[in-house]
PDB file of C-alpha atoms in Angstrom:
ATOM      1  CA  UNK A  13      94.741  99.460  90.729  1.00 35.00           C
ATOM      2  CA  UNK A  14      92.958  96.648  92.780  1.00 38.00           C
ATOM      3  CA  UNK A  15      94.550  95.423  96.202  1.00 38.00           C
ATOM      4  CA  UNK A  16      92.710  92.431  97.794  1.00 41.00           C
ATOM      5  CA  UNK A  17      92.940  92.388 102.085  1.00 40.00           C
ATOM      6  CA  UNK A  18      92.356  88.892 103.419  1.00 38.00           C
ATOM      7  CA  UNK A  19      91.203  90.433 107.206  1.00 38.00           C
ATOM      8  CA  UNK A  20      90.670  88.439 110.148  1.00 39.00           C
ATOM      9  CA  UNK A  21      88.280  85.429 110.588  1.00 37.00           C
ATOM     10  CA  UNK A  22      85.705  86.753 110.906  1.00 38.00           C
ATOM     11  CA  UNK A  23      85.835  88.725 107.872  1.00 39.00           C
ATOM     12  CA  UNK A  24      86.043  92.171 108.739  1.00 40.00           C
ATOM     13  CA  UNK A  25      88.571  94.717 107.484  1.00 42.00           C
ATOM     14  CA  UNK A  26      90.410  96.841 110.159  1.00 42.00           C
ATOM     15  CA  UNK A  27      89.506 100.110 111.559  1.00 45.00           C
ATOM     16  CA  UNK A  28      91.099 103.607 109.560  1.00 45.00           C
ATOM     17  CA  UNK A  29      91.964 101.859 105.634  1.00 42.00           C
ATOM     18  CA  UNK A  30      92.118 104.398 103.111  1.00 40.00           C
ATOM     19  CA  UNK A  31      89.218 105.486 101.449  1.00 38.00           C
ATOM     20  CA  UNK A  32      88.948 102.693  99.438  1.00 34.00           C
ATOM     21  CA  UNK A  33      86.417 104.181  96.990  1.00 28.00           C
ATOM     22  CA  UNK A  34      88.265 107.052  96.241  1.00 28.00           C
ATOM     23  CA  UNK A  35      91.390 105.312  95.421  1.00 30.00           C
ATOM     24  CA  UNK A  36      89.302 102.483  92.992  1.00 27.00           C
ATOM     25  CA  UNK A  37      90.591 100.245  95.206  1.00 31.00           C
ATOM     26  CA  UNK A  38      89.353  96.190  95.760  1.00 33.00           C
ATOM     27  CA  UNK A  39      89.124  95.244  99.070  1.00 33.00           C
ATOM     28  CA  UNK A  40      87.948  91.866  99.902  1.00 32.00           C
ATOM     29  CA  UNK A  41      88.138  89.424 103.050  1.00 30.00           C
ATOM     30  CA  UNK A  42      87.680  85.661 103.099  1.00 29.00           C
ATOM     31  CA  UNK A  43      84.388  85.714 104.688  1.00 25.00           C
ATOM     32  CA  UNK A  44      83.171  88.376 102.774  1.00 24.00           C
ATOM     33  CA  UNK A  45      83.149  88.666  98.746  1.00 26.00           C
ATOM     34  CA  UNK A  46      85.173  91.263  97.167  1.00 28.00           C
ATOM     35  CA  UNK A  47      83.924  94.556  95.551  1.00 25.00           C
ATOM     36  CA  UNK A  48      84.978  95.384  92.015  1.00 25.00           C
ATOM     37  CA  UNK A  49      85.860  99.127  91.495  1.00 26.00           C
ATOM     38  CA  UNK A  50      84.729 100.579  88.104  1.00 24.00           C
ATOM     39  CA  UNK A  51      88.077 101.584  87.281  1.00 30.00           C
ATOM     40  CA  UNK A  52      89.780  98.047  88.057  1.00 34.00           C
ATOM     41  CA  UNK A  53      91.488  97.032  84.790  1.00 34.00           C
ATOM     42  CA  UNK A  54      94.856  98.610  84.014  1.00 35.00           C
ATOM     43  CA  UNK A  55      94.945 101.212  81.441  1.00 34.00           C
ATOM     44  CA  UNK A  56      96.451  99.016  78.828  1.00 37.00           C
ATOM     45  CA  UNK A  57      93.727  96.409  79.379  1.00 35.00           C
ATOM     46  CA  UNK A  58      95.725  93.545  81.096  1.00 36.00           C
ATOM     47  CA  UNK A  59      94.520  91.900  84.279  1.00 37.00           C
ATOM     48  CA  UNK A  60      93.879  93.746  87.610  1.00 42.00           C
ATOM     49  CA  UNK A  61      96.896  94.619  90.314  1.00 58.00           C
ATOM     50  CA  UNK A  62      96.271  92.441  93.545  1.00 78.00           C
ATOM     51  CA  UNK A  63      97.953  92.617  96.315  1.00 89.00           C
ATOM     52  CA  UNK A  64      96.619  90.091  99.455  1.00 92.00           C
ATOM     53  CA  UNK A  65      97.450  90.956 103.171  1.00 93.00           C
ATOM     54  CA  UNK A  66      96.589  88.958 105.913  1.00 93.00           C
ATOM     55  CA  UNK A  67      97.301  87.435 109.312  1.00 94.00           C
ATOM     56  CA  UNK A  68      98.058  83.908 109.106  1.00 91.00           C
ATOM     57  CA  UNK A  69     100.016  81.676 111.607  1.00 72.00           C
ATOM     58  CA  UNK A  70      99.816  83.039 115.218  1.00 76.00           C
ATOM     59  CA  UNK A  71     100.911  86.499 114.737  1.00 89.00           C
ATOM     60  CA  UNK A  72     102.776  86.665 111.239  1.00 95.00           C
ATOM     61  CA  UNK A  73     101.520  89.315 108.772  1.00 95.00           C
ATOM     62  CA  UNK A  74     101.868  87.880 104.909  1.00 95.00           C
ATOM     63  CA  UNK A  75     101.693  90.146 102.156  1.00 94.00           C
ATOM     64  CA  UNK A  76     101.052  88.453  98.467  1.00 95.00           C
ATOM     65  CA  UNK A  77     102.155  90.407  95.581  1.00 94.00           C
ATOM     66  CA  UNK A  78     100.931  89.832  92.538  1.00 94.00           C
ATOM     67  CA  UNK A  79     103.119  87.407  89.609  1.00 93.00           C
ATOM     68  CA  UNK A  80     103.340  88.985  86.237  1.00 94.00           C
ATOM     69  CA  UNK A  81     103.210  92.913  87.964  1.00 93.00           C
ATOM     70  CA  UNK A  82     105.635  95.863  88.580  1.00 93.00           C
ATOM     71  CA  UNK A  83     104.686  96.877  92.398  1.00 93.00           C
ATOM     72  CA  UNK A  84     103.834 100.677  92.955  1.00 92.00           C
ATOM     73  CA  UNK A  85     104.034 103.365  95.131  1.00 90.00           C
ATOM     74  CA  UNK A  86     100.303 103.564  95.656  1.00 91.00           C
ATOM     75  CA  UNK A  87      99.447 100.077  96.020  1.00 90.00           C
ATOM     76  CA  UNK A  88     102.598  99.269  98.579  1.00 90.00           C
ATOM     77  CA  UNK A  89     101.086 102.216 100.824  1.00 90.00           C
ATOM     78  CA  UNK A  90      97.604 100.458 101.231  1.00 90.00           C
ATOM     79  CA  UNK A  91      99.087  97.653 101.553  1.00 90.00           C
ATOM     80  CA  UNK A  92     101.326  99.494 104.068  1.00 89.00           C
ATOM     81  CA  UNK A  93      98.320 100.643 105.803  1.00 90.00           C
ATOM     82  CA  UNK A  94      96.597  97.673 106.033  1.00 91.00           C
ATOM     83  CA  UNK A  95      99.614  96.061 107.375  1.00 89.00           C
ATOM     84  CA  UNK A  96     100.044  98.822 110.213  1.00 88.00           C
ATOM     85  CA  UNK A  97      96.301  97.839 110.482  1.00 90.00           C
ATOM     86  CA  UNK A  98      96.228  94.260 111.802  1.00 90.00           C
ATOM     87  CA  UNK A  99      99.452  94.700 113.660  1.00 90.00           C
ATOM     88  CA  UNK A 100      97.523  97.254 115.841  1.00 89.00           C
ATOM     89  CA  UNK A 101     100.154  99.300 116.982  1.00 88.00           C
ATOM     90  CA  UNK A 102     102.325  96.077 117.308  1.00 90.00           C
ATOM     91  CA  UNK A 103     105.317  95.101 115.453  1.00 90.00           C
ATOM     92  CA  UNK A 104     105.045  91.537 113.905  1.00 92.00           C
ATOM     93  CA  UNK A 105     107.245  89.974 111.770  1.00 94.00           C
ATOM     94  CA  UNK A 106     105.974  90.107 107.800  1.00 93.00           C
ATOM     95  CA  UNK A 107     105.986  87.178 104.904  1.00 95.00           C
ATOM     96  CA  UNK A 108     107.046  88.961 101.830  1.00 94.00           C
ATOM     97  CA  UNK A 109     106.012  86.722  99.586  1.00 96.00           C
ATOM     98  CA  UNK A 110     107.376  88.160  95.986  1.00 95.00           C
ATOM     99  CA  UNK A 111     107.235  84.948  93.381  1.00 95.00           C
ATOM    100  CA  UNK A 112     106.845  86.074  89.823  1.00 95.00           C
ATOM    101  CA  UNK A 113     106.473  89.905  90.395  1.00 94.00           C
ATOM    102  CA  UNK A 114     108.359  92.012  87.699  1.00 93.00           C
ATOM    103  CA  UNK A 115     109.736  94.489  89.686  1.00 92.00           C
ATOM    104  CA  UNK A 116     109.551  97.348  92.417  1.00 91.00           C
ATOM    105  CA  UNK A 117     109.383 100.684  91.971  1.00 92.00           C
ATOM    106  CA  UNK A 118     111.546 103.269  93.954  1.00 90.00           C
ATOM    107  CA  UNK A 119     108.465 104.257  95.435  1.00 90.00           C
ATOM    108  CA  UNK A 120     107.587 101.301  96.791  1.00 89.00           C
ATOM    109  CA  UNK A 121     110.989 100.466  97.726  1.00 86.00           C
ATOM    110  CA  UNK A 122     111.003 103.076 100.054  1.00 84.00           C
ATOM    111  CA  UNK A 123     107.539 102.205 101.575  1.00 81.00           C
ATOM    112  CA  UNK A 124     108.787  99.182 102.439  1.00 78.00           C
ATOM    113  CA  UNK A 125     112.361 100.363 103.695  1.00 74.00           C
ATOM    114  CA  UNK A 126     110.380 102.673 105.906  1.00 73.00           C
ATOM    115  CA  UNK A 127     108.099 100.097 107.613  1.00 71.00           C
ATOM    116  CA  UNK A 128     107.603 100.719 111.119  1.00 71.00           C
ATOM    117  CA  UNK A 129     105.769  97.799 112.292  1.00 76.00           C
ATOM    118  CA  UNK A 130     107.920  94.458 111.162  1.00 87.00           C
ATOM    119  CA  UNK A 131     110.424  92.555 113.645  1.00 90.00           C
ATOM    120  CA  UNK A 132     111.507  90.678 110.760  1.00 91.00           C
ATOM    121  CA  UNK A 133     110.765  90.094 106.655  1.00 91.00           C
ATOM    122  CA  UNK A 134     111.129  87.010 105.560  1.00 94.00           C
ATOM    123  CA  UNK A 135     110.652  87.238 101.720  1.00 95.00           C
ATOM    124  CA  UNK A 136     110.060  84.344  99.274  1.00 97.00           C
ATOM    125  CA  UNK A 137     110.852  83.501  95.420  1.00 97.00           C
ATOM    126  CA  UNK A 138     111.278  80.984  93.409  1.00 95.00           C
ATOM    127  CA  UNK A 139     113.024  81.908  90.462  1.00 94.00           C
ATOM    128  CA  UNK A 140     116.231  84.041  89.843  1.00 94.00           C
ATOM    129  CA  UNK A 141     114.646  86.718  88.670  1.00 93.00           C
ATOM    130  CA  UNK A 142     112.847  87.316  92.148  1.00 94.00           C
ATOM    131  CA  UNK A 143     116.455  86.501  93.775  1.00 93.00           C
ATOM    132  CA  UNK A 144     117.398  89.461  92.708  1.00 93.00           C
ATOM    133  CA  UNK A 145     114.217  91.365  93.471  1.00 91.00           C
ATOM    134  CA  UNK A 146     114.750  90.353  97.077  1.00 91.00           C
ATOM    135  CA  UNK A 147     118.022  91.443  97.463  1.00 89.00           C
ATOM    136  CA  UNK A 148     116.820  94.742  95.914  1.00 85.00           C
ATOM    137  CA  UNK A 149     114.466  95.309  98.821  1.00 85.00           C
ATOM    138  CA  UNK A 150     116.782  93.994 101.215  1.00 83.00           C
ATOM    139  CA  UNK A 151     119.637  96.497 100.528  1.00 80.00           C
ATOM    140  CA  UNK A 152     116.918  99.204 100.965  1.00 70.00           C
ATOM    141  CA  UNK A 153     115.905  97.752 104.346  1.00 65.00           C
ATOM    142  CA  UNK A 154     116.848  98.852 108.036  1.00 64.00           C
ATOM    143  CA  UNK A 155     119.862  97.399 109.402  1.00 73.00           C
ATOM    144  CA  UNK A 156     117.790  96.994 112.568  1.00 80.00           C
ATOM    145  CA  UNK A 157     115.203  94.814 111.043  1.00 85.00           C
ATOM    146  CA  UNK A 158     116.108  91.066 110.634  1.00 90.00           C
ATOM    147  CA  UNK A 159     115.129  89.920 107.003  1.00 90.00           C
ATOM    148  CA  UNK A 160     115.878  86.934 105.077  1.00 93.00           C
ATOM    149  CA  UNK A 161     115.204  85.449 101.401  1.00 95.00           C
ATOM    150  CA  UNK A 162     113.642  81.539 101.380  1.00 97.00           C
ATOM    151  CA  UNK A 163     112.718  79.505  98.298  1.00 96.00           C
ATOM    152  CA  UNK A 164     110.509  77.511 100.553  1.00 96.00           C
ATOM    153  CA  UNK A 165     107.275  79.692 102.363  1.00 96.00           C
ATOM    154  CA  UNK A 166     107.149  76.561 105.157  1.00 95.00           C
ATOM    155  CA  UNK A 167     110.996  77.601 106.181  1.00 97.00           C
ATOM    156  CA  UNK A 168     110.333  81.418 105.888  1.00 96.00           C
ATOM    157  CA  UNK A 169     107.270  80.905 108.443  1.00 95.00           C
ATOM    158  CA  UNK A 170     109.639  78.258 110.431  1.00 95.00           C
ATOM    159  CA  UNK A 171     112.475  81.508 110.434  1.00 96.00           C
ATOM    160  CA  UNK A 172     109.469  84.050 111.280  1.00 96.00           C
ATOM    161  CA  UNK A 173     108.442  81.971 114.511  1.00 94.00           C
ATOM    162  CA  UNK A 174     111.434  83.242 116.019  1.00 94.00           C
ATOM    163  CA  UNK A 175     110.104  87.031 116.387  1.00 93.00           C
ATOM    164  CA  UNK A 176     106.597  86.426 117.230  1.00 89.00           C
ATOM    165  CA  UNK A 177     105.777  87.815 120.808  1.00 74.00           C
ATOM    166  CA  UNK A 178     103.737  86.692 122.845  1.00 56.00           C
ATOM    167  CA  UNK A 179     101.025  89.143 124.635  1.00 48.00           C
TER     168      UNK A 179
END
């Protein structure tokens, strides 16, 4: 499993990740070029598992899954992490951003029911297929958090802009 975090701009990852090289896990920021983990390649030889996380637009948290993939317990809690991470003990709404993946796991679907530091999900798709993924992971959801399925990432950040905060 590989999971790429796009940190802040300057590069750096935050503070308290997972130990990264015990879970042969890719970490990489846009200032700084990733590291490949010996173990990177799934066992059955197709491509790597990434999963990008990282702050974009004053304050909204997007997390990239990767097309062609079924999403995992393990890699949706680093991802998890990493999104607790650069909210900083702040909730902030989250970009879900699901085109092309194959499916979730129950695993995973639970990470993300259980996350603790959104205001909102807005999650995006293009194609039936992740239509129905979203409204898979929005049945599992908290009533309490605001989420939404887009077609268009512009109108999901647009919708997202609504639960920033200001500090």
């Amino acid at each position: 499993m590989t999971l790429e975090a796009l940190a802040g701009p300057e590069g750096r990852l935050p503070e308290g990740l997972p130990d990264t090289a015990a879970a042969g896990v890719v970490l990489g920021a846009s200032a700084v070029p990733a590291a490949r983990a010996t173990d990177g390649a799934l066992a059955d030889g197709g491509a790597a598992r990434s999963i990008g996380v990282r702050m974009i637009d004053g304050g909204i948290i997007e997390v990239l899954l990767p097309a062609n993939q079924e999403i995992e317990g393990p890699e949706a809690r680093i991802a998890g992490d990493i999104v607790r991470s650069l909210a900083a003990g702040r909730r902030m709404p989250v970009l879900l951003v699901i085109t092309g993946v194959v499916g979730v796991s129950m695993e995973a679907r639970r990470v993300y029911s259980g996350s603790i530091a959104a205001t909102a999900f807005a999650l995006v798709g293009e194609s039936p297929v992740d239509r129905v993924i979203a409204h898979y992971l929005l049945r599992s959801r908290s009533e309490t958090i605001p989420a939404q399925f887009f077609t268009s990432e512009s109108a999901a950040v647009e919708w997202l802009r609504q639960y920033t905060r200001e500090e």
